[in-house]
Amino acid sequence: MIPIDLTGKVALVAGVGDDRGFAWHISKALAAAGARLVFATHPRLCNVVTNILERDLDKESRLLPFGQGELKVEKVIPCDVEHDTMDDVDPKKREDKRFAKHGDYSIAGLANTIGKEFGAVDILIHSIAFSPEIKNKAIDTSRAAYLQALSISSYSLTAMLKALQPCMENRPDGASAVALSYLGGDRVVPHYGGGMSTAKAALQIDAKQLASKLGPKNICVNIISAGPYASRAASAIGDIQDMIDYAAQRSPLPRGITPEE
């Protein structure tokens, strides 16, 4: 048994899109410790995630560490963190059937569902990052892509904690938010473009600001910067293996990280 007891705690994991990424493996560790799991997933990936949670084909990927059984998720909630409310959604996306079928998929909609169905959130995992021009060097990144990268990858942490604060503040044992960053937020890393370095730097200072403001509400805010890993999302970079090899050559281990770690 993992030497952490989270029995009965509600853990909201935002950014699960498959069974490869950090969010999935963090979810399994939380479940092994006894937490109740809720996923906040991009509307276009809800069916993918639901299938992984139900199909016999994916049973092995659902097995929990420490022999604690199989991953169970109480609810998969559609959430596009680019939008605080549905009033922010542009007409084109609003008319897109892939989104429209989910109803309210804004951050406010997520918070309302959590409040009504679970009442509280003890743990928030923010595993969200996106740039439409991730393959572009910084000098070649458009203003629109740069701002979208910051909106989704950085500001969403602030927006989610603002919306979820009533569910997280003054919990009996306190509440905790953990976001995932990367070395590209501290220094120049080859192949990491599209505004993502700036977005990670913003995420890190935002986390410090949020920790300061929410600490009196008994909410801890922290960042994990684990290193490059070839998740589905990271594979969009194109040169992710070069990034992994570069890091491994300079690591004391020396090798890349694993999601289980």
PDB file of C-alpha atoms in Angstrom:
ATOM      1  CA  MET A   1       0.000   0.000   0.000  1.00  0.00           C
ATOM      2  CA  ILE A   2       1.301   3.464  -0.833  1.00  0.00           C
ATOM      3  CA  PRO A   3       2.206   5.111   2.517  1.00  0.00           C
ATOM      4  CA  ILE A   4      -0.251   7.971   2.016  1.00  0.00           C
ATOM      5  CA  ASP A   5      -3.898   7.797   3.055  1.00  0.00           C
ATOM      6  CA  LEU A   6      -6.244   9.907   0.926  1.00  0.00           C
ATOM      7  CA  THR A   7      -9.344   7.878   1.697  1.00  0.00           C
ATOM      8  CA  GLY A   8     -12.461   9.903   0.948  1.00  0.00           C
ATOM      9  CA  LYS A   9     -10.569  12.877  -0.479  1.00  0.00           C
ATOM     10  CA  VAL A  10     -11.922  14.238  -3.778  1.00  0.00           C
ATOM     11  CA  ALA A  11      -9.192  14.662  -6.398  1.00  0.00           C
ATOM     12  CA  LEU A  12      -9.999  16.632  -9.554  1.00  0.00           C
ATOM     13  CA  VAL A  13      -7.485  15.828 -12.288  1.00  0.00           C
ATOM     14  CA  ALA A  14      -7.564  18.291 -15.183  1.00  0.00           C
ATOM     15  CA  GLY A  15      -5.913  17.435 -18.464  1.00  0.00           C
ATOM     16  CA  VAL A  16      -6.322  13.663 -18.781  1.00  0.00           C
ATOM     17  CA  GLY A  17      -6.476  12.864 -22.482  1.00  0.00           C
ATOM     18  CA  ASP A  18      -5.118   9.322 -22.676  1.00  0.00           C
ATOM     19  CA  ASP A  19      -3.429   6.611 -20.617  1.00  0.00           C
ATOM     20  CA  ARG A  20       0.138   7.723 -21.383  1.00  0.00           C
ATOM     21  CA  GLY A  21       0.558  11.154 -19.853  1.00  0.00           C
ATOM     22  CA  PHE A  22       1.554  12.335 -16.400  1.00  0.00           C
ATOM     23  CA  ALA A  23      -2.073  13.090 -15.499  1.00  0.00           C
ATOM     24  CA  TRP A  24      -3.067   9.441 -15.963  1.00  0.00           C
ATOM     25  CA  HIS A  25      -0.231   8.109 -13.825  1.00  0.00           C
ATOM     26  CA  ILE A  26      -0.783  10.728 -11.125  1.00  0.00           C
ATOM     27  CA  SER A  27      -4.441   9.688 -11.108  1.00  0.00           C
ATOM     28  CA  LYS A  28      -3.486   6.064 -10.550  1.00  0.00           C
ATOM     29  CA  ALA A  29      -1.248   6.999  -7.622  1.00  0.00           C
ATOM     30  CA  LEU A  30      -4.033   9.089  -6.081  1.00  0.00           C
ATOM     31  CA  ALA A  31      -6.509   6.247  -6.537  1.00  0.00           C
ATOM     32  CA  ALA A  32      -4.072   3.779  -4.967  1.00  0.00           C
ATOM     33  CA  ALA A  33      -3.962   6.080  -1.933  1.00  0.00           C
ATOM     34  CA  GLY A  34      -7.755   5.958  -1.668  1.00  0.00           C
ATOM     35  CA  ALA A  35      -8.800   9.228  -3.305  1.00  0.00           C
ATOM     36  CA  ARG A  36     -12.097   9.632  -5.154  1.00  0.00           C
ATOM     37  CA  LEU A  37     -11.302  10.670  -8.718  1.00  0.00           C
ATOM     38  CA  VAL A  38     -12.989  13.162 -11.015  1.00  0.00           C
ATOM     39  CA  PHE A  39     -11.560  13.995 -14.444  1.00  0.00           C
ATOM     40  CA  ALA A  40     -11.855  17.367 -16.187  1.00  0.00           C
ATOM     41  CA  THR A  41     -11.194  16.540 -19.827  1.00  0.00           C
ATOM     42  CA  HIS A  42     -11.216  18.554 -23.025  1.00  0.00           C
ATOM     43  CA  PRO A  43     -14.608  18.042 -24.733  1.00  0.00           C
ATOM     44  CA  ARG A  44     -13.056  16.503 -27.828  1.00  0.00           C
ATOM     45  CA  LEU A  45     -11.265  13.870 -25.715  1.00  0.00           C
ATOM     46  CA  CYS A  46     -14.086  12.854 -23.359  1.00  0.00           C
ATOM     47  CA  ASN A  47     -15.099   9.846 -25.453  1.00  0.00           C
ATOM     48  CA  VAL A  48     -11.467   8.736 -25.775  1.00  0.00           C
ATOM     49  CA  VAL A  49     -10.937   8.865 -22.013  1.00  0.00           C
ATOM     50  CA  THR A  50     -14.274   7.197 -21.250  1.00  0.00           C
ATOM     51  CA  ASN A  51     -13.418   4.329 -23.601  1.00  0.00           C
ATOM     52  CA  ILE A  52     -10.033   3.819 -21.936  1.00  0.00           C
ATOM     53  CA  LEU A  53     -11.771   3.661 -18.563  1.00  0.00           C
ATOM     54  CA  GLU A  54     -14.248   1.020 -19.767  1.00  0.00           C
ATOM     55  CA  ARG A  55     -12.678  -1.158 -22.479  1.00  0.00           C
ATOM     56  CA  ASP A  56     -11.247  -4.589 -21.691  1.00  0.00           C
ATOM     57  CA  LEU A  57      -8.498  -3.747 -24.183  1.00  0.00           C
ATOM     58  CA  ASP A  58      -7.197  -1.056 -21.794  1.00  0.00           C
ATOM     59  CA  LYS A  59      -7.583  -3.032 -18.566  1.00  0.00           C
ATOM     60  CA  GLU A  60      -3.839  -3.326 -18.018  1.00  0.00           C
ATOM     61  CA  SER A  61      -3.334   0.439 -18.183  1.00  0.00           C
ATOM     62  CA  ARG A  62      -5.981   0.833 -15.454  1.00  0.00           C
ATOM     63  CA  LEU A  63      -4.181  -1.408 -12.961  1.00  0.00           C
ATOM     64  CA  LEU A  64      -3.115   0.597  -9.921  1.00  0.00           C
ATOM     65  CA  PRO A  65       0.334   0.510  -8.338  1.00  0.00           C
ATOM     66  CA  PHE A  66       0.943  -1.289  -5.042  1.00  0.00           C
ATOM     67  CA  GLY A  67      -1.643  -3.936  -5.988  1.00  0.00           C
ATOM     68  CA  GLN A  68      -4.524  -1.616  -5.138  1.00  0.00           C
ATOM     69  CA  GLY A  69      -6.894  -2.849  -7.830  1.00  0.00           C
ATOM     70  CA  GLU A  70      -8.143  -0.988 -10.882  1.00  0.00           C
ATOM     71  CA  LEU A  71      -8.568   2.704 -11.641  1.00  0.00           C
ATOM     72  CA  LYS A  72     -12.130   3.911 -11.128  1.00  0.00           C
ATOM     73  CA  VAL A  73     -13.245   7.446 -11.957  1.00  0.00           C
ATOM     74  CA  GLU A  74     -16.524   8.721 -10.572  1.00  0.00           C
ATOM     75  CA  LYS A  75     -17.127  11.266 -13.330  1.00  0.00           C
ATOM     76  CA  VAL A  76     -15.533  12.616 -16.507  1.00  0.00           C
ATOM     77  CA  ILE A  77     -16.533  16.272 -16.873  1.00  0.00           C
ATOM     78  CA  PRO A  78     -16.020  18.066 -20.203  1.00  0.00           C
ATOM     79  CA  CYS A  79     -14.040  21.268 -19.705  1.00  0.00           C
ATOM     80  CA  ASP A  80     -12.303  23.563 -22.165  1.00  0.00           C
ATOM     81  CA  VAL A  81     -10.147  25.701 -19.861  1.00  0.00           C
ATOM     82  CA  GLU A  82      -9.827  28.394 -22.528  1.00  0.00           C
ATOM     83  CA  HIS A  83     -13.260  29.650 -21.444  1.00  0.00           C
ATOM     84  CA  ASP A  84     -14.206  30.954 -18.005  1.00  0.00           C
ATOM     85  CA  THR A  85     -17.905  30.920 -18.928  1.00  0.00           C
ATOM     86  CA  MET A  86     -19.907  29.970 -22.004  1.00  0.00           C
ATOM     87  CA  ASP A  87     -20.188  33.683 -22.798  1.00  0.00           C
ATOM     88  CA  ASP A  88     -16.487  33.530 -23.759  1.00  0.00           C
ATOM     89  CA  VAL A  89     -17.021  30.883 -26.451  1.00  0.00           C
ATOM     90  CA  ASP A  90     -16.824  32.184 -30.016  1.00  0.00           C
ATOM     91  CA  PRO A  91     -19.720  31.426 -32.404  1.00  0.00           C
ATOM     92  CA  LYS A  92     -17.698  28.968 -34.501  1.00  0.00           C
ATOM     93  CA  LYS A  93     -16.889  26.734 -31.544  1.00  0.00           C
ATOM     94  CA  ARG A  94     -20.372  27.161 -30.076  1.00  0.00           C
ATOM     95  CA  GLU A  95     -21.838  25.709 -33.288  1.00  0.00           C
ATOM     96  CA  ASP A  96     -19.329  22.847 -33.471  1.00  0.00           C
ATOM     97  CA  LYS A  97     -21.245  19.634 -32.746  1.00  0.00           C
ATOM     98  CA  ARG A  98     -18.197  18.074 -31.071  1.00  0.00           C
ATOM     99  CA  PHE A  99     -18.482  20.767 -28.395  1.00  0.00           C
ATOM    100  CA  ALA A 100     -22.194  21.599 -28.394  1.00  0.00           C
ATOM    101  CA  LYS A 101     -23.245  18.108 -27.313  1.00  0.00           C
ATOM    102  CA  HIS A 102     -21.531  18.639 -23.949  1.00  0.00           C
ATOM    103  CA  GLY A 103     -23.606  21.636 -22.861  1.00  0.00           C
ATOM    104  CA  ASP A 104     -21.672  23.913 -20.504  1.00  0.00           C
ATOM    105  CA  TYR A 105     -18.005  22.966 -20.922  1.00  0.00           C
ATOM    106  CA  SER A 106     -16.565  26.146 -19.398  1.00  0.00           C
ATOM    107  CA  ILE A 107     -14.605  26.411 -16.156  1.00  0.00           C
ATOM    108  CA  ALA A 108     -17.730  27.826 -14.498  1.00  0.00           C
ATOM    109  CA  GLY A 109     -19.672  24.776 -15.701  1.00  0.00           C
ATOM    110  CA  LEU A 110     -17.024  22.491 -14.218  1.00  0.00           C
ATOM    111  CA  ALA A 111     -17.170  24.297 -10.869  1.00  0.00           C
ATOM    112  CA  ASN A 112     -20.977  24.144 -10.814  1.00  0.00           C
ATOM    113  CA  THR A 113     -20.980  20.396 -11.479  1.00  0.00           C
ATOM    114  CA  ILE A 114     -18.333  19.776  -8.824  1.00  0.00           C
ATOM    115  CA  GLY A 115     -20.223  21.870  -6.294  1.00  0.00           C
ATOM    116  CA  LYS A 116     -23.528  20.137  -6.903  1.00  0.00           C
ATOM    117  CA  GLU A 117     -22.304  16.542  -7.175  1.00  0.00           C
ATOM    118  CA  PHE A 118     -19.268  16.437  -4.889  1.00  0.00           C
ATOM    119  CA  GLY A 119     -19.479  19.515  -2.703  1.00  0.00           C
ATOM    120  CA  ALA A 120     -15.747  19.865  -2.226  1.00  0.00           C
ATOM    121  CA  VAL A 121     -12.339  19.413  -3.848  1.00  0.00           C
ATOM    122  CA  ASP A 122      -9.368  18.391  -1.713  1.00  0.00           C
ATOM    123  CA  ILE A 123      -6.838  17.973  -4.525  1.00  0.00           C
ATOM    124  CA  LEU A 124      -6.546  19.713  -7.906  1.00  0.00           C
ATOM    125  CA  ILE A 125      -4.058  18.425 -10.478  1.00  0.00           C
ATOM    126  CA  HIS A 126      -3.444  20.877 -13.348  1.00  0.00           C
ATOM    127  CA  SER A 127      -1.839  18.945 -16.212  1.00  0.00           C
ATOM    128  CA  ILE A 128      -2.730  21.235 -19.097  1.00  0.00           C
ATOM    129  CA  ALA A 129      -0.561  22.732 -21.831  1.00  0.00           C
ATOM    130  CA  PHE A 130      -1.227  23.672 -25.446  1.00  0.00           C
ATOM    131  CA  SER A 131       0.128  25.859 -28.227  1.00  0.00           C
ATOM    132  CA  PRO A 132      -1.140  25.647 -31.807  1.00  0.00           C
ATOM    133  CA  GLU A 133       2.371  26.565 -32.988  1.00  0.00           C
ATOM    134  CA  ILE A 134       4.466  24.411 -30.661  1.00  0.00           C
ATOM    135  CA  LYS A 135       6.829  23.541 -33.513  1.00  0.00           C
ATOM    136  CA  ASN A 136       7.565  27.186 -34.279  1.00  0.00           C
ATOM    137  CA  LYS A 137      10.599  28.929 -32.833  1.00  0.00           C
ATOM    138  CA  ALA A 138       9.817  31.838 -30.528  1.00  0.00           C
ATOM    139  CA  ILE A 139      10.731  34.365 -33.202  1.00  0.00           C
ATOM    140  CA  ASP A 140       8.311  32.694 -35.634  1.00  0.00           C
ATOM    141  CA  THR A 141       5.359  32.384 -33.226  1.00  0.00           C
ATOM    142  CA  SER A 142       2.310  34.487 -34.024  1.00  0.00           C
ATOM    143  CA  ARG A 143       0.726  36.791 -31.470  1.00  0.00           C
ATOM    144  CA  ALA A 144      -2.500  34.755 -31.563  1.00  0.00           C
ATOM    145  CA  ALA A 145      -0.712  31.462 -30.840  1.00  0.00           C
ATOM    146  CA  TYR A 146       1.408  33.081 -28.114  1.00  0.00           C
ATOM    147  CA  LEU A 147      -1.638  34.445 -26.319  1.00  0.00           C
ATOM    148  CA  GLN A 148      -3.542  31.181 -26.691  1.00  0.00           C
ATOM    149  CA  ALA A 149      -0.612  29.247 -25.193  1.00  0.00           C
ATOM    150  CA  LEU A 150      -0.625  31.545 -22.158  1.00  0.00           C
ATOM    151  CA  SER A 151      -4.400  31.436 -21.823  1.00  0.00           C
ATOM    152  CA  ILE A 152      -4.651  27.644 -21.832  1.00  0.00           C
ATOM    153  CA  SER A 153      -1.339  26.623 -20.289  1.00  0.00           C
ATOM    154  CA  SER A 154      -0.976  29.321 -17.625  1.00  0.00           C
ATOM    155  CA  TYR A 155      -3.997  31.435 -16.854  1.00  0.00           C
ATOM    156  CA  SER A 156      -6.205  28.360 -16.620  1.00  0.00           C
ATOM    157  CA  LEU A 157      -4.626  27.511 -13.246  1.00  0.00           C
ATOM    158  CA  THR A 158      -5.673  30.890 -11.867  1.00  0.00           C
ATOM    159  CA  ALA A 159      -9.120  30.624 -13.443  1.00  0.00           C
ATOM    160  CA  MET A 160      -9.729  27.122 -12.093  1.00  0.00           C
ATOM    161  CA  LEU A 161      -8.613  27.967  -8.567  1.00  0.00           C
ATOM    162  CA  LYS A 162     -10.759  31.104  -8.601  1.00  0.00           C
ATOM    163  CA  ALA A 163     -13.829  29.111  -9.660  1.00  0.00           C
ATOM    164  CA  LEU A 164     -13.106  26.182  -7.328  1.00  0.00           C
ATOM    165  CA  GLN A 165     -12.079  28.237  -4.300  1.00  0.00           C
ATOM    166  CA  PRO A 166     -15.477  27.830  -2.574  1.00  0.00           C
ATOM    167  CA  CYS A 167     -15.047  24.045  -2.879  1.00  0.00           C
ATOM    168  CA  MET A 168     -11.431  24.035  -1.690  1.00  0.00           C
ATOM    169  CA  GLU A 169     -11.074  26.682   1.002  1.00  0.00           C
ATOM    170  CA  ASN A 170     -10.907  25.758   4.671  1.00  0.00           C
ATOM    171  CA  ARG A 171     -11.154  22.000   4.162  1.00  0.00           C
ATOM    172  CA  PRO A 172     -10.614  20.058   7.443  1.00  0.00           C
ATOM    173  CA  ASP A 173      -7.160  18.828   6.358  1.00  0.00           C
ATOM    174  CA  GLY A 174      -6.494  21.627   3.902  1.00  0.00           C
ATOM    175  CA  ALA A 175      -6.585  21.422   0.100  1.00  0.00           C
ATOM    176  CA  SER A 176      -3.794  21.205  -2.427  1.00  0.00           C
ATOM    177  CA  ALA A 177      -3.285  22.238  -6.054  1.00  0.00           C
ATOM    178  CA  VAL A 178      -0.377  20.875  -8.088  1.00  0.00           C
ATOM    179  CA  ALA A 179       0.495  22.052 -11.600  1.00  0.00           C
ATOM    180  CA  LEU A 180       3.050  20.611 -14.014  1.00  0.00           C
ATOM    181  CA  SER A 181       5.813  22.769 -15.439  1.00  0.00           C
ATOM    182  CA  TYR A 182       8.971  22.160 -17.462  1.00  0.00           C
ATOM    183  CA  LEU A 183      12.576  23.375 -17.546  1.00  0.00           C
ATOM    184  CA  GLY A 184      11.684  25.506 -20.570  1.00  0.00           C
ATOM    185  CA  GLY A 185      10.069  27.937 -18.144  1.00  0.00           C
ATOM    186  CA  ASP A 186      13.469  28.619 -16.519  1.00  0.00           C
ATOM    187  CA  ARG A 187      15.863  28.627 -19.447  1.00  0.00           C
ATOM    188  CA  VAL A 188      16.061  28.320 -23.217  1.00  0.00           C
ATOM    189  CA  VAL A 189      15.441  24.732 -24.324  1.00  0.00           C
ATOM    190  CA  PRO A 190      15.867  23.731 -27.986  1.00  0.00           C
ATOM    191  CA  HIS A 191      12.699  22.664 -29.834  1.00  0.00           C
ATOM    192  CA  TYR A 192      10.342  24.141 -27.199  1.00  0.00           C
ATOM    193  CA  GLY A 193       8.575  26.929 -29.069  1.00  0.00           C
ATOM    194  CA  GLY A 194       5.158  28.337 -29.804  1.00  0.00           C
ATOM    195  CA  GLY A 195       5.137  30.486 -26.679  1.00  0.00           C
ATOM    196  CA  MET A 196       5.319  27.480 -24.364  1.00  0.00           C
ATOM    197  CA  SER A 197       8.499  28.590 -22.573  1.00  0.00           C
ATOM    198  CA  THR A 198       6.819  31.861 -21.695  1.00  0.00           C
ATOM    199  CA  ALA A 199       3.659  30.000 -20.681  1.00  0.00           C
ATOM    200  CA  LYS A 200       5.582  27.756 -18.274  1.00  0.00           C
ATOM    201  CA  ALA A 201       7.432  30.730 -16.814  1.00  0.00           C
ATOM    202  CA  ALA A 202       4.081  32.446 -16.297  1.00  0.00           C
ATOM    203  CA  LEU A 203       2.617  29.305 -14.735  1.00  0.00           C
ATOM    204  CA  GLN A 204       5.455  29.188 -12.221  1.00  0.00           C
ATOM    205  CA  ILE A 205       5.130  32.782 -11.025  1.00  0.00           C
ATOM    206  CA  ASP A 206       1.337  32.437 -11.052  1.00  0.00           C
ATOM    207  CA  ALA A 207       1.655  29.435  -8.741  1.00  0.00           C
ATOM    208  CA  LYS A 208       3.738  31.493  -6.310  1.00  0.00           C
ATOM    209  CA  GLN A 209       1.173  34.307  -6.387  1.00  0.00           C
ATOM    210  CA  LEU A 210      -1.685  31.867  -5.889  1.00  0.00           C
ATOM    211  CA  ALA A 211       0.125  30.106  -3.045  1.00  0.00           C
ATOM    212  CA  SER A 212       0.521  33.466  -1.289  1.00  0.00           C
ATOM    213  CA  LYS A 213      -3.098  34.500  -1.788  1.00  0.00           C
ATOM    214  CA  LEU A 214      -4.726  31.144  -1.080  1.00  0.00           C
ATOM    215  CA  GLY A 215      -2.495  29.996   1.758  1.00  0.00           C
ATOM    216  CA  PRO A 216      -4.653  31.819   4.328  1.00  0.00           C
ATOM    217  CA  LYS A 217      -7.588  29.794   2.963  1.00  0.00           C
ATOM    218  CA  ASN A 218      -5.627  26.602   3.781  1.00  0.00           C
ATOM    219  CA  ILE A 219      -4.990  25.872   0.087  1.00  0.00           C
ATOM    220  CA  CYS A 220      -1.434  24.892  -0.903  1.00  0.00           C
ATOM    221  CA  VAL A 221      -0.278  25.540  -4.478  1.00  0.00           C
ATOM    222  CA  ASN A 222       2.821  23.804  -5.845  1.00  0.00           C
ATOM    223  CA  ILE A 223       4.586  22.996  -9.113  1.00  0.00           C
ATOM    224  CA  ILE A 224       6.234  19.792 -10.348  1.00  0.00           C
ATOM    225  CA  SER A 225       8.852  20.125 -13.091  1.00  0.00           C
ATOM    226  CA  ALA A 226       9.647  16.519 -13.898  1.00  0.00           C
ATOM    227  CA  GLY A 227      11.465  16.750 -17.223  1.00  0.00           C
ATOM    228  CA  PRO A 228      10.750  15.811 -20.862  1.00  0.00           C
ATOM    229  CA  TYR A 229       8.574  12.770 -21.467  1.00  0.00           C
ATOM    230  CA  ALA A 230       7.054  11.492 -24.732  1.00  0.00           C
ATOM    231  CA  SER A 231       3.376  11.786 -23.823  1.00  0.00           C
ATOM    232  CA  ARG A 232       0.767  12.104 -26.564  1.00  0.00           C
ATOM    233  CA  ALA A 233       0.666  15.865 -26.100  1.00  0.00           C
ATOM    234  CA  ALA A 234       4.446  16.245 -26.024  1.00  0.00           C
ATOM    235  CA  SER A 235       4.803  14.238 -29.219  1.00  0.00           C
ATOM    236  CA  ALA A 236       3.273  17.228 -31.010  1.00  0.00           C
ATOM    237  CA  ILE A 237       6.581  19.032 -30.476  1.00  0.00           C
ATOM    238  CA  GLY A 238       8.080  16.788 -33.133  1.00  0.00           C
ATOM    239  CA  ASP A 239      11.582  16.714 -31.630  1.00  0.00           C
ATOM    240  CA  ILE A 240      10.557  15.388 -28.221  1.00  0.00           C
ATOM    241  CA  GLN A 241      12.968  12.439 -28.462  1.00  0.00           C
ATOM    242  CA  ASP A 242      15.835  14.875 -29.075  1.00  0.00           C
ATOM    243  CA  MET A 243      14.758  16.744 -25.933  1.00  0.00           C
ATOM    244  CA  ILE A 244      14.659  13.512 -23.917  1.00  0.00           C
ATOM    245  CA  ASP A 245      18.083  12.421 -25.190  1.00  0.00           C
ATOM    246  CA  TYR A 246      19.544  15.850 -24.446  1.00  0.00           C
ATOM    247  CA  ALA A 247      18.249  15.756 -20.871  1.00  0.00           C
ATOM    248  CA  ALA A 248      19.333  12.140 -20.340  1.00  0.00           C
ATOM    249  CA  GLN A 249      22.904  12.893 -21.415  1.00  0.00           C
ATOM    250  CA  ARG A 250      23.079  15.581 -18.718  1.00  0.00           C
ATOM    251  CA  SER A 251      21.234  13.695 -15.999  1.00  0.00           C
ATOM    252  CA  PRO A 252      23.110  12.048 -13.105  1.00  0.00           C
ATOM    253  CA  LEU A 253      21.109   8.855 -13.721  1.00  0.00           C
ATOM    254  CA  PRO A 254      21.623   9.166 -16.885  1.00  0.00           C
ATOM    255  CA  ARG A 255      18.289   8.386 -18.563  1.00  0.00           C
ATOM    256  CA  GLY A 256      14.893   9.876 -19.183  1.00  0.00           C
ATOM    257  CA  ILE A 257      12.169   9.905 -16.564  1.00  0.00           C
ATOM    258  CA  THR A 258       9.242   7.508 -16.422  1.00  0.00           C
ATOM    259  CA  PRO A 259       5.632   8.586 -15.774  1.00  0.00           C
ATOM    260  CA  GLU A 260       5.467   6.227 -12.784  1.00  0.00           C
ATOM    261  CA  GLU A 261       8.184   8.343 -11.146  1.00  0.00           C
TER     262      GLU A 261
END
